[in-house]
Tab-separated table of C-alpha atoms in Angstrom:
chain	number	residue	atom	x	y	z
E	1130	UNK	CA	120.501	109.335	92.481
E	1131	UNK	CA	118.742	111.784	94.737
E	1132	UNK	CA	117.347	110.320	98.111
E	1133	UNK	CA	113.690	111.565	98.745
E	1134	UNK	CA	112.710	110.801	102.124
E	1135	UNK	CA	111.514	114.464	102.786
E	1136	UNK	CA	107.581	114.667	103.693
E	1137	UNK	CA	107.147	117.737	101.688
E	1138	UNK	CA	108.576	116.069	98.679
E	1139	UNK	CA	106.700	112.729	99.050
E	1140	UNK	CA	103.466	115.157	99.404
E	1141	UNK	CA	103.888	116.935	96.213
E	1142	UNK	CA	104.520	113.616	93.941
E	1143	UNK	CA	101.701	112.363	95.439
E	1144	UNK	CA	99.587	115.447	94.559
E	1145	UNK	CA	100.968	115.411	90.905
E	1146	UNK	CA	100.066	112.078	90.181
E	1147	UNK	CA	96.618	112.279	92.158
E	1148	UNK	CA	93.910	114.532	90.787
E	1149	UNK	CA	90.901	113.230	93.212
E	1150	UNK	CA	90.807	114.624	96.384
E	1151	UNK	CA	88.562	111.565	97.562
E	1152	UNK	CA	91.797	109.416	97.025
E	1153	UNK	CA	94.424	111.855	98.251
E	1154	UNK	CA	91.866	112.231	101.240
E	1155	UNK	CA	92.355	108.330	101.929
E	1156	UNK	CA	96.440	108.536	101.502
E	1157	UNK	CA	95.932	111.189	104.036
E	1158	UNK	CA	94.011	109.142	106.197
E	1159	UNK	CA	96.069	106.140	105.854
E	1160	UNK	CA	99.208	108.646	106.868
E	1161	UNK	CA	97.208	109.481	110.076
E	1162	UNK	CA	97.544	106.020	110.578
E	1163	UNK	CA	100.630	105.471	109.993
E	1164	UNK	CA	101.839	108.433	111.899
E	1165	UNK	CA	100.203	107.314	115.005
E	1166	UNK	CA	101.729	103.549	114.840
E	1167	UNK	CA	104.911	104.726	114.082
E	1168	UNK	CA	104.615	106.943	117.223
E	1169	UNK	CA	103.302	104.070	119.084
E	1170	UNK	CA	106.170	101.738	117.733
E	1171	UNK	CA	108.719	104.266	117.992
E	1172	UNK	CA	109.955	103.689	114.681
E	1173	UNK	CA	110.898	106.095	112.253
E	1174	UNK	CA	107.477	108.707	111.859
E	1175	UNK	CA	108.875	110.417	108.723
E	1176	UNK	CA	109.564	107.420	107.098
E	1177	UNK	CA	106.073	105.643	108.149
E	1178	UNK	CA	104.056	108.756	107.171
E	1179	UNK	CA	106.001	109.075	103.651
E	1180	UNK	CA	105.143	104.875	102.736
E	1181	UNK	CA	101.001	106.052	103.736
E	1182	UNK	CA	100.944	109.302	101.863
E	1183	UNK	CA	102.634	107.593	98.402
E	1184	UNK	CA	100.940	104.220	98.841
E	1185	UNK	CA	98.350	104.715	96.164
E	1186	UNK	CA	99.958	107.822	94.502
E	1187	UNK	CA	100.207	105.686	91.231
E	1188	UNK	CA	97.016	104.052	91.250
E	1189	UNK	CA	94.821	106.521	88.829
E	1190	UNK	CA	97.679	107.039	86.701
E	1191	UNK	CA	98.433	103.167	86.266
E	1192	UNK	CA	95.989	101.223	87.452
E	1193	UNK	CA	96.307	98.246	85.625
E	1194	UNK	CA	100.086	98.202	87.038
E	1195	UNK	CA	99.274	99.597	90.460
E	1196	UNK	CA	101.374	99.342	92.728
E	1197	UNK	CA	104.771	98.105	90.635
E	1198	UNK	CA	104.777	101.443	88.048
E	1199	UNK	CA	104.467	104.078	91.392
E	1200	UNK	CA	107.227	101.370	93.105
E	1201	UNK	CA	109.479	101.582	90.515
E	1202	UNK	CA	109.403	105.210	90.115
E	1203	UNK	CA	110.010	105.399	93.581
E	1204	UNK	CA	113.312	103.198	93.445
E	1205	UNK	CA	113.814	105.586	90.472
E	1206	UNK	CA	114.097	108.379	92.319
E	1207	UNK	CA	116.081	107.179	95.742
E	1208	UNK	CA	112.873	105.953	97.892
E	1209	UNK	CA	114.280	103.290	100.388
E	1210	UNK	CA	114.324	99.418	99.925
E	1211	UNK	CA	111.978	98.994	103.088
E	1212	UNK	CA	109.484	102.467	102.074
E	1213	UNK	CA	109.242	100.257	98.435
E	1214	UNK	CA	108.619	96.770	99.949
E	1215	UNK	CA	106.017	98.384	102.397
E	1216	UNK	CA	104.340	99.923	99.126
E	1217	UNK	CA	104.441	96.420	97.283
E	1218	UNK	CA	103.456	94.606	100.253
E	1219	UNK	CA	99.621	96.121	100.877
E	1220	UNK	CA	98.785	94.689	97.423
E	1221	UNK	CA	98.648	91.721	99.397
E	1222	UNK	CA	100.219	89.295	96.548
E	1223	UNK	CA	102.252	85.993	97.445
E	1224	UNK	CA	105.183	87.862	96.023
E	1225	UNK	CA	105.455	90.210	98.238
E	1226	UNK	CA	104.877	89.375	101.921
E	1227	UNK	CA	105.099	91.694	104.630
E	1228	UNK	CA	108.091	90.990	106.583
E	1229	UNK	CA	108.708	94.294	108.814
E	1230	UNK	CA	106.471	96.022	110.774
E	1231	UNK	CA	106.244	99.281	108.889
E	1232	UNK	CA	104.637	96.838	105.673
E	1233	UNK	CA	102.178	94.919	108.049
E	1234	UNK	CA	101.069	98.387	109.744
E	1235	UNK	CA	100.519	99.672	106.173
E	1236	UNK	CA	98.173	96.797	105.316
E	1237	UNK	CA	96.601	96.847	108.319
E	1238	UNK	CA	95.557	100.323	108.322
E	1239	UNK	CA	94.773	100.703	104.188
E	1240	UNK	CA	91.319	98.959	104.183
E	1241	UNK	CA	90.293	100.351	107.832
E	1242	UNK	CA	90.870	104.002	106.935
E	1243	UNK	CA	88.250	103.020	103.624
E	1244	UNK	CA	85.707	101.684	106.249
E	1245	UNK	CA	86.017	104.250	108.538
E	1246	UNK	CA	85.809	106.926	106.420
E	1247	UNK	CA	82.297	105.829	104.919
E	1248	UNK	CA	80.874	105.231	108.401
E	1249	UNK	CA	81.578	108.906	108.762
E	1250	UNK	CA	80.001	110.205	105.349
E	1251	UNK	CA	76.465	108.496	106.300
E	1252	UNK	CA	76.136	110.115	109.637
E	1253	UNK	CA	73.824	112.913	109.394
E	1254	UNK	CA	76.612	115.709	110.432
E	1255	UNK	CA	79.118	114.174	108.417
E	1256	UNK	CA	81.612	114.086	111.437
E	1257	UNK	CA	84.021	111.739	112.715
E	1258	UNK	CA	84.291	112.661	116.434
E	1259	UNK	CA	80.551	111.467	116.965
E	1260	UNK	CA	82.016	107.907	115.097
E	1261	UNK	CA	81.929	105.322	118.421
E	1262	UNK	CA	83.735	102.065	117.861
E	1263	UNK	CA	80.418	100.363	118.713
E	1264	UNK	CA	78.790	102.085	115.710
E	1265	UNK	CA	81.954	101.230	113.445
E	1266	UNK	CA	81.588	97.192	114.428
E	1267	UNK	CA	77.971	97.387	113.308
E	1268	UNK	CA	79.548	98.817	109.595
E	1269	UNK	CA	81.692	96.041	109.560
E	1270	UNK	CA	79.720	93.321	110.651
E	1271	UNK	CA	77.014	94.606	107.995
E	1272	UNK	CA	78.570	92.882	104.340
E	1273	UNK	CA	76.180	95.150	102.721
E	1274	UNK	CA	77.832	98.365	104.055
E	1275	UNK	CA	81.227	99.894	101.993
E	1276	UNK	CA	80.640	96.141	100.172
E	1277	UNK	CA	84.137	96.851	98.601
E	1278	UNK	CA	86.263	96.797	101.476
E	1279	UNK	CA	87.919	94.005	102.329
E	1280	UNK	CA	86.998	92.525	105.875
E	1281	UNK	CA	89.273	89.773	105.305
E	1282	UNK	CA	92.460	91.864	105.145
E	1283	UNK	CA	91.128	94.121	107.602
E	1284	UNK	CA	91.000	90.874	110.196
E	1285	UNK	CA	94.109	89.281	108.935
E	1286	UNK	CA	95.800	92.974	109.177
E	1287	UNK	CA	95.559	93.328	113.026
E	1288	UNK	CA	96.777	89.857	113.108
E	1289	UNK	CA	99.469	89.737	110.987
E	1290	UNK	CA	100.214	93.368	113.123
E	1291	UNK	CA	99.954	91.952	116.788
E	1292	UNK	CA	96.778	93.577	117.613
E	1293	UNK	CA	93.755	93.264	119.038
E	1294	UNK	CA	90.816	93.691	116.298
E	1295	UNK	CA	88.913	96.087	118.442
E	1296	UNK	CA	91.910	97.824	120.095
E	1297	UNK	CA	93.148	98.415	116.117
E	1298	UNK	CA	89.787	99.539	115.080
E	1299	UNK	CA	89.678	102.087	118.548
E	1300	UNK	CA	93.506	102.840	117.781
E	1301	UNK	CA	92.910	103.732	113.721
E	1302	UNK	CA	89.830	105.730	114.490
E	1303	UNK	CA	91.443	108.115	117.352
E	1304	UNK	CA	94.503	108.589	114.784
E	1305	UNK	CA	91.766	109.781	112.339
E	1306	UNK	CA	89.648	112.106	114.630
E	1307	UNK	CA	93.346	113.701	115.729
E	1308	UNK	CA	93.694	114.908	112.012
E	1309	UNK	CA	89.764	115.124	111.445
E	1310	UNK	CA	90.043	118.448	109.954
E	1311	UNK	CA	92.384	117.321	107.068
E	1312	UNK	CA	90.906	114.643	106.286
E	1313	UNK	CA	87.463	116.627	105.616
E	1314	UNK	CA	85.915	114.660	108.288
E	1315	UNK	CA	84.791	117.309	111.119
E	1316	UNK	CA	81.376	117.914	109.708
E	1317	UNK	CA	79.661	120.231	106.958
């Protein structure tokens, strides 16, 4: 059994199994993330960035068994125990909790990087580094606004993380403008 725990390789399933770019955009974005917690952690930032960029890498393919079909290819192929749990995890199911940090960052981040990103793609110039974390409190306070992200987890992500709501928010959004290009989110 091979062990994948490469970037590159994690990249490429991902892009295999992942024909829209507006979803490999948010397993991007959710990487950013990841990246920059792991950083601020000092855990493993290989490791961290690998469980965001495959975290949803099954979910077109297999939706209806999203994420236990991409989780057990994973295993499949040599993915660690705690890159799988992390996966599971952010389905947020009883059967899974989150026990280590790198699976409550994960779920923390996942729904943010959704909200975040459509703040950005109804400003006029289309660009993240204009996005203030005053602005991005209004789109979350307004139910109306990205109606299918979950608040709920978003709150009960910093918490279940150790962070401040706002400081989270603040911390998620710089990690995004640092890769802004990337992610498509520096302007038209």
């Amino acid at each position: 059994m091979a062990i994948y725990m490469v970037y590159d390789d994690a990249l490429r399933l991902m892009q295999q199994w992942t024909p829209s770019e507006s979803l490999r955009r948010h397993m991007m974005a959710v990487e950013a993330a990841m990246r920059a917690y792991a950083r601020h952690f000092g855990e493993d930032e290989e490791k961290w960035a690998i469980t965001g960029i495959l975290h949803d890498f099954d979910y077109e393919k297999e939706p209806e068994t999203h994420p236990y079909k991409g989780v057990e290819l994973l295993r499949k192929m040599g993915y660690s125990p705690e890159v799988c749990e992390a996966i599971l995890g952010h389905a947020d199911v009883p059967e899974h909790p989150r026990t280590t940090l790198m699976a409550k960052a994960l779920f923390a981040v996942d729904e943010l990087t959704g909200l975040i990103t459509a703040a950005v793609y109804v400003r006029p110039d289309k660009n993240i580094a204009g996005l203030e974390l005053g602005s991005l409190k209004k789109k979350f306070k307004d139910k109306a606004f990205a109606a299918r992200v979950d608040r709920e987890g978003i709150v009960r992500g910093a918490e279940e993380l150790g962070v401040d709501l706002d400081a989270h928010m603040q911390f998620v959004l710089d990690a995004m403008k640092a890769d802004a290009e990337r992610l498509g989110l520096a302007g038209d």
